[in-house]
Short mmCIF file of C-alpha atoms in Angstrom, two decimals:
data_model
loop_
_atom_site.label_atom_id
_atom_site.label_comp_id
_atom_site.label_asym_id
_atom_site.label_seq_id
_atom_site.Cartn_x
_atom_site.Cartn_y
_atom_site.Cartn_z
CA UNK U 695 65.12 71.34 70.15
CA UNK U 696 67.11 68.98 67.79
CA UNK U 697 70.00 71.59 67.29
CA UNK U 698 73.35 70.82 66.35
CA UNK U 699 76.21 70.59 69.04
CA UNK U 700 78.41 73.22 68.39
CA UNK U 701 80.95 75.33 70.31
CA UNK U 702 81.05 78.19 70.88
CA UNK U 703 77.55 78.03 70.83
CA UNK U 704 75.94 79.89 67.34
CA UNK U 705 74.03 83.02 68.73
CA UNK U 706 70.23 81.65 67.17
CA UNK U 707 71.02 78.86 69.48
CA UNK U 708 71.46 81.00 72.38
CA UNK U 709 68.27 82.98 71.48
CA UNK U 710 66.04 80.21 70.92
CA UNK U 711 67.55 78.58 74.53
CA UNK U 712 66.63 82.27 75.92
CA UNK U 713 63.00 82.13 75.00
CA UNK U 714 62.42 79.06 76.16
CA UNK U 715 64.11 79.17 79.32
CA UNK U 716 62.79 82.53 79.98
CA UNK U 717 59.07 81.02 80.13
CA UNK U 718 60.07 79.18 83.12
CA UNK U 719 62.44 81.48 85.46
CA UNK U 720 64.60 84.36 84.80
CA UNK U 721 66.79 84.12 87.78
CA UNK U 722 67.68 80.68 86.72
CA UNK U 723 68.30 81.50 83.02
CA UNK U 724 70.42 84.45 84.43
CA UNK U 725 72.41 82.19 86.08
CA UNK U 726 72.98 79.66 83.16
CA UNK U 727 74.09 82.93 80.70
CA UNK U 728 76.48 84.12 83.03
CA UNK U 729 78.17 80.53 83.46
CA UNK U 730 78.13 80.26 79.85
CA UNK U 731 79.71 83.94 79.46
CA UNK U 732 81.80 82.82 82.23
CA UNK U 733 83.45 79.55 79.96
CA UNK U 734 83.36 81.36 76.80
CA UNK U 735 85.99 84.02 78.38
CA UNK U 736 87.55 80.84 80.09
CA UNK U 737 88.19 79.21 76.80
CA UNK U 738 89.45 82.58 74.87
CA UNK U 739 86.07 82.68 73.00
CA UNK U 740 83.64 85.64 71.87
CA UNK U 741 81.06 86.82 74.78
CA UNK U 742 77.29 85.58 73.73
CA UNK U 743 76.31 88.72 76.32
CA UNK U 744 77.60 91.23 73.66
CA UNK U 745 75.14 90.01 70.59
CA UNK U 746 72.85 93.06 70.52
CA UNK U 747 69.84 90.62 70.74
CA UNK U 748 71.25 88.69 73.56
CA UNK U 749 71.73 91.60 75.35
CA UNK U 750 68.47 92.70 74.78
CA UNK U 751 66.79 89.49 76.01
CA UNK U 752 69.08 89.43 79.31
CA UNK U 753 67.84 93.13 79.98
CA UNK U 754 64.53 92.17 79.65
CA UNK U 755 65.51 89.19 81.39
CA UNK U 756 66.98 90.90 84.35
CA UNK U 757 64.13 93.51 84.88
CA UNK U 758 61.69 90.71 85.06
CA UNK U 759 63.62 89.57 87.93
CA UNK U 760 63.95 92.77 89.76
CA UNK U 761 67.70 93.10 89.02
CA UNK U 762 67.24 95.86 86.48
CA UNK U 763 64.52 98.39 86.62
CA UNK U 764 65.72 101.00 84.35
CA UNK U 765 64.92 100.83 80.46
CA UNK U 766 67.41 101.72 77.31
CA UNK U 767 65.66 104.26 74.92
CA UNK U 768 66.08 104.21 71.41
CA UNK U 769 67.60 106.82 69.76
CA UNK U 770 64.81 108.06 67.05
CA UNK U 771 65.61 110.25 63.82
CA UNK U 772 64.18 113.05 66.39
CA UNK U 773 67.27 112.74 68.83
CA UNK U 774 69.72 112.10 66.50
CA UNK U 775 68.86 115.65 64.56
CA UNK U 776 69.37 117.14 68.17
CA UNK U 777 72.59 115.14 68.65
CA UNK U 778 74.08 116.39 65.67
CA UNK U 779 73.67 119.78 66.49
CA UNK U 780 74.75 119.50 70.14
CA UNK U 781 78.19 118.31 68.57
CA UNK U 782 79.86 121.84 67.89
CA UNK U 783 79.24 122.57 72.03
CA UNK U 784 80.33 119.15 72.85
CA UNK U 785 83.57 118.53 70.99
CA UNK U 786 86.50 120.24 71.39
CA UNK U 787 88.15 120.73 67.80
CA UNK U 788 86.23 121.16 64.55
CA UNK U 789 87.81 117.26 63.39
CA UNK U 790 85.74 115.97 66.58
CA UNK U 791 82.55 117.36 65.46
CA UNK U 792 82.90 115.45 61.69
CA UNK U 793 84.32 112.66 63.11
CA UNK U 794 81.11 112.22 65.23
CA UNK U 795 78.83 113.63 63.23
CA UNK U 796 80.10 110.42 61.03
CA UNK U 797 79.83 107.66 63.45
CA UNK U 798 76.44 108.47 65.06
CA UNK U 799 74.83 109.11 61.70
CA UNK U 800 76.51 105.87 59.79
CA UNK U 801 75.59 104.32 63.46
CA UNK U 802 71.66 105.27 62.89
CA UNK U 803 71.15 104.59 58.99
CA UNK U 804 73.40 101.75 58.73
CA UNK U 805 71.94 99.93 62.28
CA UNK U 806 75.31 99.18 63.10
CA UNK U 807 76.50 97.38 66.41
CA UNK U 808 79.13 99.75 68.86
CA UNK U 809 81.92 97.07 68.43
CA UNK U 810 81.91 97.41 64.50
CA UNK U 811 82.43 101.10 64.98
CA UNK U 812 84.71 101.64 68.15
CA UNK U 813 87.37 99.88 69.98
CA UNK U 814 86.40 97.93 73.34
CA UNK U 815 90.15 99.24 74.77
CA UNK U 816 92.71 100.82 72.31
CA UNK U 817 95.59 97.91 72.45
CA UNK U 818 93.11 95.30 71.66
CA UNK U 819 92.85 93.65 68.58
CA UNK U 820 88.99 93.69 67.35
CA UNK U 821 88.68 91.59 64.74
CA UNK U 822 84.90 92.91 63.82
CA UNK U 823 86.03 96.77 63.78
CA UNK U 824 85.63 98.54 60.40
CA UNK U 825 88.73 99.75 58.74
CA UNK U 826 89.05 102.46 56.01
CA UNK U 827 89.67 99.92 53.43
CA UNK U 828 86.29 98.09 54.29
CA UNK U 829 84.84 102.06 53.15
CA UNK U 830 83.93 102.22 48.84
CA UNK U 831 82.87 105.90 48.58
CA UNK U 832 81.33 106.87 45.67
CA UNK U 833 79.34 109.81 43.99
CA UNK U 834 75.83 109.09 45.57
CA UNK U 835 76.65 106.60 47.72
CA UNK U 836 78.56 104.60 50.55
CA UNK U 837 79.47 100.86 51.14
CA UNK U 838 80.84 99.01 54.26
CA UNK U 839 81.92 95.59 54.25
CA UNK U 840 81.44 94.85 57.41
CA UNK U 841 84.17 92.38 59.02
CA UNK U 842 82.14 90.19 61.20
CA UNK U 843 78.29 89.26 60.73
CA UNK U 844 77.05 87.59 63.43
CA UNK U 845 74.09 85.88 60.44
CA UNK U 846 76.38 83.94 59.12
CA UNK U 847 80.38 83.56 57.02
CA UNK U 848 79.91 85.86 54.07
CA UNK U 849 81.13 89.37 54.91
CA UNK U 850 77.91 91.19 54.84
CA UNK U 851 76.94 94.46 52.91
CA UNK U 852 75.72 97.62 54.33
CA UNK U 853 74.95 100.45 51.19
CA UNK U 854 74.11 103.99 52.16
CA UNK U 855 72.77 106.21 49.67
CA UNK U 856 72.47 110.15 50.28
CA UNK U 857 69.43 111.52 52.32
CA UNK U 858 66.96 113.82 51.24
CA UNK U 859 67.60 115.68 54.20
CA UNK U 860 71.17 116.46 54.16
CA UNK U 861 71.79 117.45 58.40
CA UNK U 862 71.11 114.27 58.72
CA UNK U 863 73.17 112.34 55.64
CA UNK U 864 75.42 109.86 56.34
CA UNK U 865 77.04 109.98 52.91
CA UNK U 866 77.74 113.75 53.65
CA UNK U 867 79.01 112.93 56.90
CA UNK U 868 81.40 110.41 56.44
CA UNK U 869 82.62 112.58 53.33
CA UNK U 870 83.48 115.82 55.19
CA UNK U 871 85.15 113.19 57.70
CA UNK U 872 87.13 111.51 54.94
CA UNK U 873 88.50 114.80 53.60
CA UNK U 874 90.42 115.63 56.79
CA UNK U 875 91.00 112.17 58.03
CA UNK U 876 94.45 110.63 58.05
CA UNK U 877 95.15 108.58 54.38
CA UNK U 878 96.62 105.58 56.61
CA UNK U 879 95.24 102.45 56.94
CA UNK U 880 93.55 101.69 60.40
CA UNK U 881 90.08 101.61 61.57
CA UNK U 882 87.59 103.55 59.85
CA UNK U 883 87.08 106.27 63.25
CA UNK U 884 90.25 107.81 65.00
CA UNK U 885 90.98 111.04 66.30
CA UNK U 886 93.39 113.41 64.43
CA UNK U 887 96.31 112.11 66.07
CA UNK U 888 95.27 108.14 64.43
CA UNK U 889 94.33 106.90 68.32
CA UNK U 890 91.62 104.74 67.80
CA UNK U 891 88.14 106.05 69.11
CA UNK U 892 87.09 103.91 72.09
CA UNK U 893 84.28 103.07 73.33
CA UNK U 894 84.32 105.38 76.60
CA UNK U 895 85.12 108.14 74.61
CA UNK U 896 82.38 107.61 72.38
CA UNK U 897 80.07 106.80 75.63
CA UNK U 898 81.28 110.51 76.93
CA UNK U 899 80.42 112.24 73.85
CA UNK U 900 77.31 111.02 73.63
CA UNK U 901 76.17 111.44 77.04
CA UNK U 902 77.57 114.84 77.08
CA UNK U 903 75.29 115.60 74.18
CA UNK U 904 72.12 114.45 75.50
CA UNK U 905 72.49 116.65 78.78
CA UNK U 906 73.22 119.42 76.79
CA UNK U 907 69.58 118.69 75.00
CA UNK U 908 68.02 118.11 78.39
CA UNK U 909 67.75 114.51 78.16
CA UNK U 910 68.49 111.79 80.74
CA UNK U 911 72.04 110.09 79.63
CA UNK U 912 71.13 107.17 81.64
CA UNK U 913 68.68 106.19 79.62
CA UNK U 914 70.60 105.40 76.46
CA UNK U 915 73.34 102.73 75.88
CA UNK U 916 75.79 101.63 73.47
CA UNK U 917 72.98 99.89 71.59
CA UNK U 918 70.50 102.71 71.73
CA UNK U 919 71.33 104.08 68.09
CA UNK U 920 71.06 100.45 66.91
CA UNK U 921 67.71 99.72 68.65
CA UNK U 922 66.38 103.32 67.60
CA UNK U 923 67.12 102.35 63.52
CA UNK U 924 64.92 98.95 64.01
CA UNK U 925 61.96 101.01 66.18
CA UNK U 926 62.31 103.96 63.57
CA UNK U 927 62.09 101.65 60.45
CA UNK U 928 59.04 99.32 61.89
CA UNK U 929 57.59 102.92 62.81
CA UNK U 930 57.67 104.06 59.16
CA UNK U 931 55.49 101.11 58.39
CA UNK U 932 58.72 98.68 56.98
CA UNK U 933 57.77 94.97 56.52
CA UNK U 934 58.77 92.88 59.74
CA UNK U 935 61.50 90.73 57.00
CA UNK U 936 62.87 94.47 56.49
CA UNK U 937 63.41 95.35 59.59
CA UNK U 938 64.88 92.19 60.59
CA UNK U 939 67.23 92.35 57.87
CA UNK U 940 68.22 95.74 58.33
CA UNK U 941 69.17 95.12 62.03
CA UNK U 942 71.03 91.48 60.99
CA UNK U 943 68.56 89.38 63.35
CA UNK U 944 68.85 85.55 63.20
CA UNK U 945 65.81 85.23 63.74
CA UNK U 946 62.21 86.64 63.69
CA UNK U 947 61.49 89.72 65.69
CA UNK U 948 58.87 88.77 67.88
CA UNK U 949 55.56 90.38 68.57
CA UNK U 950 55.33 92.86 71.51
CA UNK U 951 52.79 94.13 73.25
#
């Protein structure tokens, strides 16, 4: 395909080697993803599986082949209104609720991925993780400069402005958060004591929440408020560039039947 050598390997490179492969056999496209995954932890490098759109492919990937048969649901502006207002039965202490009220609502409008938001484990260092000084608050509105964008060097921009419908407002959220959060620089999201939220604690939460609304917890993922900003926005009739942009795709989403 006439693409630069390059190590590690640039994620639109392992996308475009994913769609191609893919039209041939999964199993064997499987298998070279996990050896590349394999030497990318070997040689103290990032781990293509975690790019939300790599993922993606290797899920559809693997339930082609008969290794995965179940299928991540997005999480629509629907369940996220229902989420919110499981919170106060799920967490334990009034600083739980706004602190999660915050992430899953700056999760949905601002499509972000679960390592910009949580921690992987709590004594790792995660270089993409938003910190409170990548936060500008302001009257109407909220900025993030995100750490880590997987389009290309430039720190990229994510500006939320406040919602008409205000259960649902990130810029409310993350303000009632701010107001009892610790001043101290850290990452953005951490429990009243400054511990880092994780992602298993976020993962708990979460799935807590959606069997307290009925709804089957194995269904959603880590990605699932991601995925459900991208399906809600091309829903609302969004040009496919929009959408795309929104969700920080490298490339074009592709047409699905």
């Amino acid at each position: 395909m006439s693409m630069p050598a390059a190590w590690p390997i640039p994620v639109e490179q392992i996308v475009g080697f994913l769609a191609v492969e893919s039209l041939h056999s999964s199993s064997k496209t499987l298998m070279y993803v996990a050896a590349l995954s394999y030497l990318s932890k070997l040689t103290g490098n990032p781990n293509p599986l975690e790019d939300p759109i790599t993922c993606c492919m290797v899920i559809a990937l693997k339930r082609r082949a008969g290794i995965l048969r179940d299928k991540y649901l997005p999480i629509t502006i629907e369940v996220l209104r229902s989420l919110l207002g499981a919170l106060e039965s799920v967490c334990i202490t009034p600083y739980e609720c706004m602190l999660f009220r915050a992430i899953f609502t700056v999760a949905f409008f601002g499509a972000l991925r679960i390592g910009e938001m949580v921690a992987k484990h709590r004594d790792v260092v995660q270089p993409e993780l938003l910190y409170l000084s990548d936060l500008q608050l302001m009257e109407r509105r909220v900025v993030l400069f995100l750490r880590n964008s997987p389009v290309g060097q430039e720190r990229h921009v994510i500006s939320l402005g406040l919602s008409g419908e205000p259960w649902v407002c990130p810029v409310l959220a993350l303000r009632s958060y701010l107001r009892v959060r610790s001043q101290l620089e850290g990452p953005l999201f951490v429990h009243s004591d400054n511990r880092t939220v994780t992602k298993r604690e976020f993962l708990r939460v979460l799935r807590w929440a959606l069997q307290l609304l009925g709804l089957s917890p194995e269904q959603y993922g880590v990605h699932s408020f991601w995925l459900g900003t991208a399906v809600t926005t091309a829903r609302c009739g969004y040009p496919g560039e929009d959408v795309t942009r929104l969700a920080r795709w490298p490339c074009v989403i592709p047409e699905r039947s």
